[in-house]
CSV table of C-alpha atoms in Angstrom, one decimal:
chain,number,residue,atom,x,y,z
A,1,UNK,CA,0.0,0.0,0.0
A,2,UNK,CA,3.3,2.8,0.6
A,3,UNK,CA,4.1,2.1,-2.7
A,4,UNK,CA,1.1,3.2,-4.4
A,5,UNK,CA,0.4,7.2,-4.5
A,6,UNK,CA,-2.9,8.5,-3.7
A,7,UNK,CA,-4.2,9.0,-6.9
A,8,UNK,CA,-3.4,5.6,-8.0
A,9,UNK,CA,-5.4,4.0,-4.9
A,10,UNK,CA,-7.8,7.1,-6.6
A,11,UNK,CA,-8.6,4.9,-9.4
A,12,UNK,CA,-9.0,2.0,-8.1
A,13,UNK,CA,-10.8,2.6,-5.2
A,14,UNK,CA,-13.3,4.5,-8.2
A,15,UNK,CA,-14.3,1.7,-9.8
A,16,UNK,CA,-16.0,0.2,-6.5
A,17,UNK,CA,-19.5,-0.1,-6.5
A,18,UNK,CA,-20.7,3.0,-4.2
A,19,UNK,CA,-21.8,0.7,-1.6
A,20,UNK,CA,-18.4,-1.2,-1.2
A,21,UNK,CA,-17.0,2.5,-1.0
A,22,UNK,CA,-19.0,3.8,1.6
A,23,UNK,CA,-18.6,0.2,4.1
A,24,UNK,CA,-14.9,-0.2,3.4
A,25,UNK,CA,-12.3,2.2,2.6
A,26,UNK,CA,-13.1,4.2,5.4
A,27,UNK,CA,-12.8,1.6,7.9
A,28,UNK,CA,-9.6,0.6,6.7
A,29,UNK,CA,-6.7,3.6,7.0
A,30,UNK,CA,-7.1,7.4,7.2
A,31,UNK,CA,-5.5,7.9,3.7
A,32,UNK,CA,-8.5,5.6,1.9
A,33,UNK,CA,-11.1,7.6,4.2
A,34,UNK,CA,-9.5,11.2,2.9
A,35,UNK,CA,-9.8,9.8,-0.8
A,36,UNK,CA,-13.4,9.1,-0.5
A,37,UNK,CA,-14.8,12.2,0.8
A,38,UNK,CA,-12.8,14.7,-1.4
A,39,UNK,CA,-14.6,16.2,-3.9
A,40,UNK,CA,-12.2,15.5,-6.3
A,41,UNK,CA,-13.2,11.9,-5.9
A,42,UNK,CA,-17.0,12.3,-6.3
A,43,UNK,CA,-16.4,13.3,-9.7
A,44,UNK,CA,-13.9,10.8,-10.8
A,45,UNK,CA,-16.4,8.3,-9.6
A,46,UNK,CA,-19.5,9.8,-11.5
A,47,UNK,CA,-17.3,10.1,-14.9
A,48,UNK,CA,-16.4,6.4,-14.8
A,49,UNK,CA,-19.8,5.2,-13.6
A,50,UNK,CA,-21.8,7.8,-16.4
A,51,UNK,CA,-22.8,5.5,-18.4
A,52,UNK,CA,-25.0,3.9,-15.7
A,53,UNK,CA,-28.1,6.5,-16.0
A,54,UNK,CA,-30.2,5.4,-13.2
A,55,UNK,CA,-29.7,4.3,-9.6
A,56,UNK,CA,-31.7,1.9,-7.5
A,57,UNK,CA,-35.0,3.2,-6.3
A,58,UNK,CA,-38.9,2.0,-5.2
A,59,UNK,CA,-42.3,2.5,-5.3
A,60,UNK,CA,-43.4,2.7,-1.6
A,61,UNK,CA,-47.0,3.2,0.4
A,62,UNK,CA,-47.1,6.6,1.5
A,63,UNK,CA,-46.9,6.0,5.3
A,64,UNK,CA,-45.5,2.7,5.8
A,65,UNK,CA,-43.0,0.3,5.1
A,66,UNK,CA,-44.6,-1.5,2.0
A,67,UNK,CA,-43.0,-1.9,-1.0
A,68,UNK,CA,-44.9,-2.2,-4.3
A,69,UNK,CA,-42.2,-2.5,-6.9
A,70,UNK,CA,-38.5,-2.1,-7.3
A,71,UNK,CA,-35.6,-1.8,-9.2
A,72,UNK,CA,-31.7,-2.3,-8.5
A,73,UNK,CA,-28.5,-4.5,-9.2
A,74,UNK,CA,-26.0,-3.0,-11.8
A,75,UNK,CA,-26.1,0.4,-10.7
A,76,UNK,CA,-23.7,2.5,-9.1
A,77,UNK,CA,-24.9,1.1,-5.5
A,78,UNK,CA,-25.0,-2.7,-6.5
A,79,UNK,CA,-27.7,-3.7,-4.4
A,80,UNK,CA,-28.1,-7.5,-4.1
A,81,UNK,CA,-31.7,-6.8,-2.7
A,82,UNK,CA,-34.5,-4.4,-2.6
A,83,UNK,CA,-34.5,-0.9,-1.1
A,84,UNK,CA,-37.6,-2.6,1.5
A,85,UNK,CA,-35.2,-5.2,2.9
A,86,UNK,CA,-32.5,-2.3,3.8
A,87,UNK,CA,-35.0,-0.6,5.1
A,88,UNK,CA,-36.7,-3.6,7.4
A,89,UNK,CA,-33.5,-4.6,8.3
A,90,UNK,CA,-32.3,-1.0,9.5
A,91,UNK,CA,-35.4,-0.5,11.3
A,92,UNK,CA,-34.7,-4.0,13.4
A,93,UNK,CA,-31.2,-3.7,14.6
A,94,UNK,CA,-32.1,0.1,15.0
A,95,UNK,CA,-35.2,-0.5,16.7
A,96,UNK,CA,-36.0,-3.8,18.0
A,97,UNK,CA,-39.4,-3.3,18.6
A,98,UNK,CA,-40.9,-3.1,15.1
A,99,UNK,CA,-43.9,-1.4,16.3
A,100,UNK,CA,-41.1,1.3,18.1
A,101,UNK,CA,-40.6,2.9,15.0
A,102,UNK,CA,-42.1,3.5,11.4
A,103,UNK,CA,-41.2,5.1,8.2
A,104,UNK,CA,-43.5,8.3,7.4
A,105,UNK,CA,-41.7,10.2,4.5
A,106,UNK,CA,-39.5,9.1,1.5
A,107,UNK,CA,-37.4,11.3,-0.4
A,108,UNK,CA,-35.3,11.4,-3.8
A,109,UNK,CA,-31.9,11.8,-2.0
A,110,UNK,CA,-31.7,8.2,-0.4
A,111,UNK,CA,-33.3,9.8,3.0
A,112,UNK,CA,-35.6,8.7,4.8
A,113,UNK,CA,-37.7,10.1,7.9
A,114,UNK,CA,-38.6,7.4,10.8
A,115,UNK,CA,-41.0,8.7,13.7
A,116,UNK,CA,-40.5,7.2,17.2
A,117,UNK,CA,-43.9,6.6,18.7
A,118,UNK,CA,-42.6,6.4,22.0
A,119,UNK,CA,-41.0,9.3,23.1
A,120,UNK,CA,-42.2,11.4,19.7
A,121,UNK,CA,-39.0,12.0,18.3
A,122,UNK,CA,-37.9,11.7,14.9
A,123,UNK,CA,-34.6,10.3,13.2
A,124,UNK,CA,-33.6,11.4,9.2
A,125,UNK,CA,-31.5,8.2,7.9
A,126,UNK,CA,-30.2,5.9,4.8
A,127,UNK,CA,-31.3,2.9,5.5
A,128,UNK,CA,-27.9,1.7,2.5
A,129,UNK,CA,-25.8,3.0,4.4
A,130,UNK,CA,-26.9,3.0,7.8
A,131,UNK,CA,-25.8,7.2,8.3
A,132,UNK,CA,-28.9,8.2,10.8
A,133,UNK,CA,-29.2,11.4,12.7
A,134,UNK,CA,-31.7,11.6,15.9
A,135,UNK,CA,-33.9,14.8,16.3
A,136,UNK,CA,-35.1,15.3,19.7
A,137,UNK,CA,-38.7,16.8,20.0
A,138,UNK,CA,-40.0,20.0,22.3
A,139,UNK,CA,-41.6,19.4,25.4
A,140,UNK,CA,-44.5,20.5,23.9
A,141,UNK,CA,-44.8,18.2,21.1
A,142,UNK,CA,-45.2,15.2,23.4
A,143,UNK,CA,-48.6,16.1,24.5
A,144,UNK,CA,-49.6,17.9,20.9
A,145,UNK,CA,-51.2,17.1,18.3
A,146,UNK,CA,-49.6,17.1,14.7
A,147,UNK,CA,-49.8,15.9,11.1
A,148,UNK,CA,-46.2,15.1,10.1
A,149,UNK,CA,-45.7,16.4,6.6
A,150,UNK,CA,-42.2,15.1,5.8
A,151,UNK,CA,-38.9,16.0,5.2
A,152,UNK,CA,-37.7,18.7,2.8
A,153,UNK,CA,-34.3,18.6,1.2
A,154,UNK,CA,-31.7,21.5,0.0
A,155,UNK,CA,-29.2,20.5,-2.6
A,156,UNK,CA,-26.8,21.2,-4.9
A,157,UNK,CA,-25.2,19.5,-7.9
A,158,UNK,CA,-26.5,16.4,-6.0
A,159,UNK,CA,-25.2,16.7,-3.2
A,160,UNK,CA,-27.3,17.4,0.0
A,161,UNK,CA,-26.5,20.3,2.2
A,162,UNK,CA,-29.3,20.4,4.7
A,163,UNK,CA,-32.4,19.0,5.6
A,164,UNK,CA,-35.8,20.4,7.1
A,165,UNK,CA,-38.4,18.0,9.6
A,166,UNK,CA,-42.1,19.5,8.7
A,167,UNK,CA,-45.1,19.3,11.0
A,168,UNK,CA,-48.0,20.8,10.7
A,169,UNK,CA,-50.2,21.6,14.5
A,170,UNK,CA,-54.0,21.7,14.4
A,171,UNK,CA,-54.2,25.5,14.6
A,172,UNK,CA,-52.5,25.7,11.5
A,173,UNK,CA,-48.9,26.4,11.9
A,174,UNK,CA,-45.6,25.0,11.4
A,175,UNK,CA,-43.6,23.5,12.9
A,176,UNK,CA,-40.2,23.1,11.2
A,177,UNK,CA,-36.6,21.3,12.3
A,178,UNK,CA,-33.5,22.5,9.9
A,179,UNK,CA,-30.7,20.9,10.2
A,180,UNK,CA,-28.5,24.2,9.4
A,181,UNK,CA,-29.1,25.6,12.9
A,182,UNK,CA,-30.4,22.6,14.9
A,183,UNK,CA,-33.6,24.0,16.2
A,184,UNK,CA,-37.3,23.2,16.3
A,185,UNK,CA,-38.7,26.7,14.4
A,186,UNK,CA,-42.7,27.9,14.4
A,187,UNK,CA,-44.6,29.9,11.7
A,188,UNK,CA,-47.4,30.5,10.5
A,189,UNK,CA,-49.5,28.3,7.7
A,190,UNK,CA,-51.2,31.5,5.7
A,191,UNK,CA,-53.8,29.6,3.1
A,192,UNK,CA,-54.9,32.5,1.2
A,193,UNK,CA,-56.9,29.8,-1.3
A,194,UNK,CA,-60.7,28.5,-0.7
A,195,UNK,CA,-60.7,24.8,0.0
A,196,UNK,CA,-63.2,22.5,1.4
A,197,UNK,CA,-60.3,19.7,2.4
A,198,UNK,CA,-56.6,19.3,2.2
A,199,UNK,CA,-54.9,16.0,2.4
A,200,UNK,CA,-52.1,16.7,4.8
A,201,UNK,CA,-51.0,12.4,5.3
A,202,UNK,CA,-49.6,12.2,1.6
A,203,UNK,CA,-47.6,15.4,1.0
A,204,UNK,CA,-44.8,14.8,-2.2
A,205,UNK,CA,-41.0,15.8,-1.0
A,206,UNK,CA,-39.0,17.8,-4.0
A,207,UNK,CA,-36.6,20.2,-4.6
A,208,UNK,CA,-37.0,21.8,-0.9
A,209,UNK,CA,-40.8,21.6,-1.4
A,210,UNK,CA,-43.7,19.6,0.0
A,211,UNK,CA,-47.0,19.3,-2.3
A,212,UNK,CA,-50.1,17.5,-1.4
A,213,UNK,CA,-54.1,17.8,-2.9
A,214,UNK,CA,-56.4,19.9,-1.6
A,215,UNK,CA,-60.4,19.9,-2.6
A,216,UNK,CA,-61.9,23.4,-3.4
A,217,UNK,CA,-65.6,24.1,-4.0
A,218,UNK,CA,-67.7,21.8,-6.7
A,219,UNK,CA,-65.1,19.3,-7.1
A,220,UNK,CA,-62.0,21.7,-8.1
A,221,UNK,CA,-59.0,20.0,-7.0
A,222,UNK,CA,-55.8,21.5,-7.0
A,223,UNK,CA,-51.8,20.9,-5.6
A,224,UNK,CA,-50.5,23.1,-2.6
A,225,UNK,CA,-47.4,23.9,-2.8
A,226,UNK,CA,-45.1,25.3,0.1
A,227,UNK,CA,-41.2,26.1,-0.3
A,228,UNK,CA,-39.7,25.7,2.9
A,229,UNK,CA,-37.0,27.1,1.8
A,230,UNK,CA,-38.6,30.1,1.1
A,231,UNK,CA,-41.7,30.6,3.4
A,232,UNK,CA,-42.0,34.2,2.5
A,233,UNK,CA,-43.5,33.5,-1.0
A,234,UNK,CA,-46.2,31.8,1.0
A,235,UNK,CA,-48.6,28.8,-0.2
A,236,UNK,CA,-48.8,28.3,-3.8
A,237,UNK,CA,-52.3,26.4,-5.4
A,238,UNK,CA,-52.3,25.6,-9.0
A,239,UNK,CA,-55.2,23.6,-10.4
A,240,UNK,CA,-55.3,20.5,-11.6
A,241,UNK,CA,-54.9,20.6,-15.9
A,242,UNK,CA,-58.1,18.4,-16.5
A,243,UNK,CA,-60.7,20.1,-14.3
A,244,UNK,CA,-63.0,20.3,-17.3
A,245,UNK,CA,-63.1,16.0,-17.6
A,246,UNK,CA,-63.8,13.4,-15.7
A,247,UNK,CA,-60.7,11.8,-14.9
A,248,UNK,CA,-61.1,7.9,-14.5
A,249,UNK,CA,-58.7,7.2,-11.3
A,250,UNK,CA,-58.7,10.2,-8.4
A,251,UNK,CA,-55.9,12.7,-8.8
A,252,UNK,CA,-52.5,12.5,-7.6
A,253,UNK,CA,-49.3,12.7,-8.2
A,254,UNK,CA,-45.9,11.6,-8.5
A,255,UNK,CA,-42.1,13.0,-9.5
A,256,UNK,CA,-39.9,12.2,-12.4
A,257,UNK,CA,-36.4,13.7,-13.1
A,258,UNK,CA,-36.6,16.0,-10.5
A,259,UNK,CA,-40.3,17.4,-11.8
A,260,UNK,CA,-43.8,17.2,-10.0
A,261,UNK,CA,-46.2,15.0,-12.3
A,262,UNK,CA,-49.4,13.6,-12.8
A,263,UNK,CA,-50.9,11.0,-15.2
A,264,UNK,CA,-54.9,9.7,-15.2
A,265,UNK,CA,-57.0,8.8,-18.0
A,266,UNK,CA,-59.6,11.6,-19.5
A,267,UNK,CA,-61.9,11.6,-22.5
A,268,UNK,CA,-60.2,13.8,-25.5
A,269,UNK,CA,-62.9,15.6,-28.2
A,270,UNK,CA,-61.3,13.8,-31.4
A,271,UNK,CA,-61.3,16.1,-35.0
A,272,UNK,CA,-64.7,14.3,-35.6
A,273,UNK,CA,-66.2,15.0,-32.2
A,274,UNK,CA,-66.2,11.8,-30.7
A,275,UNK,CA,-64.9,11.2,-27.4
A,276,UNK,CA,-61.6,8.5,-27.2
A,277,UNK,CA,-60.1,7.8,-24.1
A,278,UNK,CA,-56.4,8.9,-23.5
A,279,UNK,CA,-53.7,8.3,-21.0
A,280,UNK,CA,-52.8,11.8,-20.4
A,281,UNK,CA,-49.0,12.9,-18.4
A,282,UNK,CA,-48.7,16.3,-17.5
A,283,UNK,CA,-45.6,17.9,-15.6
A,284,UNK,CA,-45.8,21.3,-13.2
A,285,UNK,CA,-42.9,23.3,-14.7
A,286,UNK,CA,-43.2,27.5,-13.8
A,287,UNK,CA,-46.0,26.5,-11.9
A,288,UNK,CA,-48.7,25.5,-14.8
A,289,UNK,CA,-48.9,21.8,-16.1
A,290,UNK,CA,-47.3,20.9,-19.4
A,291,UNK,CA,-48.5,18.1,-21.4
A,292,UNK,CA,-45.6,15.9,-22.2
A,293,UNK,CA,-47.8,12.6,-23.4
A,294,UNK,CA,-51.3,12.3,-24.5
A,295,UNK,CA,-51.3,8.3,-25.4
A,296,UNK,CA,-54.6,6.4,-26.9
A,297,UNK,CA,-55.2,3.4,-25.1
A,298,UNK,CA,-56.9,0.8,-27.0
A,299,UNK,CA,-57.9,-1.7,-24.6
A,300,UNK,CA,-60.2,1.3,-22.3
A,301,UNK,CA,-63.0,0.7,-24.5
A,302,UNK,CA,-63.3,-3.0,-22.9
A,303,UNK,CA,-62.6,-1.9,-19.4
A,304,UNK,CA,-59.4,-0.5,-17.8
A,305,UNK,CA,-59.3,-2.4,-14.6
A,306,UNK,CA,-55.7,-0.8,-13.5
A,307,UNK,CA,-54.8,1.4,-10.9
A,308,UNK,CA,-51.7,4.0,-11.6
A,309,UNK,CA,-48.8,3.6,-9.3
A,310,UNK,CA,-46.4,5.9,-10.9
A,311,UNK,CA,-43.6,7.0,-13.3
A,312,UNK,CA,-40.3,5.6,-13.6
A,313,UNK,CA,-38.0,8.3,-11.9
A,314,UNK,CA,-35.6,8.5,-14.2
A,315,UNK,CA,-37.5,8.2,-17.0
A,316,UNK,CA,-41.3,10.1,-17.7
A,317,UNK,CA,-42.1,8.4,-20.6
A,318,UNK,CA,-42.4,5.2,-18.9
A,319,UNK,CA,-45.6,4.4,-16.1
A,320,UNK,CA,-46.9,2.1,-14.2
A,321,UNK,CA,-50.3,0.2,-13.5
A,322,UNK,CA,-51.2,-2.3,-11.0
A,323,UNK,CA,-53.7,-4.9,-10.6
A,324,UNK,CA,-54.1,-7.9,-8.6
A,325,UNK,CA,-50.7,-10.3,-9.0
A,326,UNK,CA,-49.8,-8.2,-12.1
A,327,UNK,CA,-47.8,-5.0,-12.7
A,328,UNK,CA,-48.2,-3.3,-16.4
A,329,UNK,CA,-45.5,-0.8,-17.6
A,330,UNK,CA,-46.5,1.3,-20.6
A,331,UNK,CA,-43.9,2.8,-22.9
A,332,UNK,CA,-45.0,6.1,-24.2
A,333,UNK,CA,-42.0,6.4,-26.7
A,334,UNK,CA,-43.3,3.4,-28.6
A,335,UNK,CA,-46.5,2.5,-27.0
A,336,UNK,CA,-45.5,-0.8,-26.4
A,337,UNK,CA,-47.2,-2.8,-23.3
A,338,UNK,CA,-45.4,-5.2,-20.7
A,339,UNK,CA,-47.1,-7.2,-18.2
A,340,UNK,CA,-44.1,-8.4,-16.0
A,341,UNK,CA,-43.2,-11.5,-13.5
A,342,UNK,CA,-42.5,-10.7,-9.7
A,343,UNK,CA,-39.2,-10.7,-10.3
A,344,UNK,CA,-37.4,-10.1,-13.6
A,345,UNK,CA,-33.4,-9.8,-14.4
A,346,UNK,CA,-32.4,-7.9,-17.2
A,347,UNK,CA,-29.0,-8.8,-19.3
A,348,UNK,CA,-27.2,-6.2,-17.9
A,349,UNK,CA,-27.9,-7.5,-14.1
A,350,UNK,CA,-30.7,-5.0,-13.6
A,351,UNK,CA,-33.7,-6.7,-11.0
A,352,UNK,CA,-37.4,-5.9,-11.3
A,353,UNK,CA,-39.4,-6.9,-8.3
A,354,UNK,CA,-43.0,-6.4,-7.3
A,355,UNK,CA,-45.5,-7.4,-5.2
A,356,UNK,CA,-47.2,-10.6,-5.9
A,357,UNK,CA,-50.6,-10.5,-3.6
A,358,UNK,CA,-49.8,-9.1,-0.5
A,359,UNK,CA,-52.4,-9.7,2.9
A,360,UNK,CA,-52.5,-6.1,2.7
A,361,UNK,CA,-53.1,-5.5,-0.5
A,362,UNK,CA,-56.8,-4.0,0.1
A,363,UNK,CA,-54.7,-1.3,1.7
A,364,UNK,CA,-52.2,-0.6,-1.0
A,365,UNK,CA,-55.6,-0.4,-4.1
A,366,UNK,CA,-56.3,2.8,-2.0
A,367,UNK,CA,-53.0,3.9,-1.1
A,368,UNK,CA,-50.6,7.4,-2.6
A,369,UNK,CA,-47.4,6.1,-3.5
A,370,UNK,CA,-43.8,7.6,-3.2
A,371,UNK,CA,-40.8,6.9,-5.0
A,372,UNK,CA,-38.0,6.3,-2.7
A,373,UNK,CA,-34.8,6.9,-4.5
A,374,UNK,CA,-31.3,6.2,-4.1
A,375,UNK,CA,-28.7,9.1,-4.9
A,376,UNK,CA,-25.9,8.6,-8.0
A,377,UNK,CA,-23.5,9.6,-5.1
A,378,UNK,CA,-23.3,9.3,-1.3
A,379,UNK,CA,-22.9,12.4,0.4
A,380,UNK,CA,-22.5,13.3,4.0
A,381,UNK,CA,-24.8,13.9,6.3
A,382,UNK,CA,-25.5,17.6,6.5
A,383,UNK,CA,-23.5,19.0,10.4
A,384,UNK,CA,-26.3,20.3,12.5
């Protein structure tokens, strides 16, 4: 090992899979644990590992610990098994108790948020790599009343560089953890908008953001959006882009390369007048909905009897459906339709798991589901 210079063990160490990196080199000399932090090193790995576009990620139930598909192996993580399993297995040797603890937000950054029943508090953690960071609650939150919103990240050219814990109290106000000073903050929730409900248990974490539907008057439904890095521009509500149809699934939505976005099927006026039924995807980009695929479906006319689950993360022309012991993907480049196995390996090692017929599945037809997604790069925990 003396007889190699640094930025020799530079390349090698670089052509590691991330997860080997992030369990071994720094366990073994000082040198190896300097390498692998530097900067210089983060982007040595991401030129050699380019050509792998995606990273391991998973559709999960909003809430919980259930896992309705996934996709890893051959990546730059390497994952032998599914992001679930990490995540069980972190919660047990964490834990014990698996009713101690539960999973109530997913992010897009590899973190997770875990809320402690017990004593209230909450811990932000990778369930990969096992990095996990207790937050203490007030003494006031222990007797209170809250919905916990989720967890908002800040970063920058991947890399995180802090973190924010939302809850929301009954009388409408915030109450917000960031991990830049350490402290439990309070402000005020100002809804300026006219809403009949708001669904505050399945709010979407992106790009420092939460968004979650809210019900207006006469069936106008519509995404509130709150920056929490930026609480002075307030509560944003943009309307749904199909309030003028009658969408076949209810509304929500989902991200996709780092965009908010939401698919359903809705009757379309064709040049004759008829109505055909389309699968529509629109993404929020400058805060109004862009259609980016309007797809005729052939086989609505004798009965569409799936349920959306989502759209590939790394890819927005590619969506999901879900029925009883069978997950359909749908290909908007070439339209072409694939009804897939519970578990499928690719040539290049990639694995495709789902769900085959869960006891819970009664639960999961009515669930919202969040991508939980693994980062191209491991970066530290943001210092409190």
């Amino acid at each position: 090992m003396d007889y190699l210079t640094e930025d020799l063990w530079e390349m090698i160490l670089a052509r590691l899979p991330l997860k080997s990196i992030i369990t071994t080199p720094k366990l073994v000399c000082k040198i190896w644990k300097s390498i692998v932090e530097s900067p210089c090193f983060r982007d040595l790995f991401k030129s050699l590992h380019k050509n792998l576009y995606s990273s391991s990620w998973s559709l999960m139930c909003r809430g919980c610990e259930t896992e309705v598909m996934s996709h890893y192996g051959s990546d730059n993580w390497n994952l032998k098994r599914s992001l679930s399993s990490y995540i069980s297995s972190f919660l047990t040797n964490k834990f014990g108790n698996y009713n101690e603890a539960r999973v109530v937000a997913y992010t897009d950054v590899g973190l997770i948020l875990i809320h402690r029943v017990s004593n209230q508090s909450f811990f932000v953690a990778n369930p990969v790599s096992r990095q996990c960071f207790e937050i203490l609650p007030l003494a006031s939150q222990k007797e209170a009343c809250f919905w916990i919103l989720g967890l908002v990240t800040k970063t920058e050219n991947g890399v995180v560089l802090g973190y924010k814990v939302v809850l929301l109290k009954p009388n409408f106000t915030f109450l917000i953890y960031s991990s830049e000073t350490g402290l439990w903050s309070v402000n005020n929730a100002e809804f300026t908008f006219t809403y009949i409900s708001q669904e505050f248990n399945n709010p979407i974490s992106l790009n420092g953001s939460l968004h979650w539907l809210a019900h207006g008057p006469d069936y106008q439904d519509f995404i509130v959006s709150v920056d929490f890095y930026a609480l002075s521009d307030g509560c944003r509500a943009t309307p749904f882009p199909d309030l003028d149809k009658v969408p076949k699934f209810g509304r929500t939505c989902t991200t996709s390369q780092e965009f908010l976005m939401y698919m359903n099927i809705v009757s379309v006026t064709k040049a004759d007048g008829s109505l055909e039924d389309k699968l529509c995807v629109w993404r929020l980009e400058n805060w109004e909905w862009q259609l980016v695929s309007e797809f005729s479906l052939g086989f609505v006319q004798t009965g569409f009897e799936y349920i959306p689950l989502g759209i590939n993360p790394f890819d927005a022309k590619t969506v999901y459906f879900w029925r009883r012991q069978c997950l359909l993907s749908i290909n908007l480049h070439n339209g072409d339709f694939m009804l897939h196995d519970k578990l499928e390996r690719s040539s290049d090692g990639r694995v495709m798991s789902s769900v085959s017929c869960p006891r819970d599945m009664e639960y999961i037809l009515e669930s919202h589901f969040a991508s939980f997604v693994l980062p191209q790069w491991l970066h530290p925990f943001p210092n409190t």
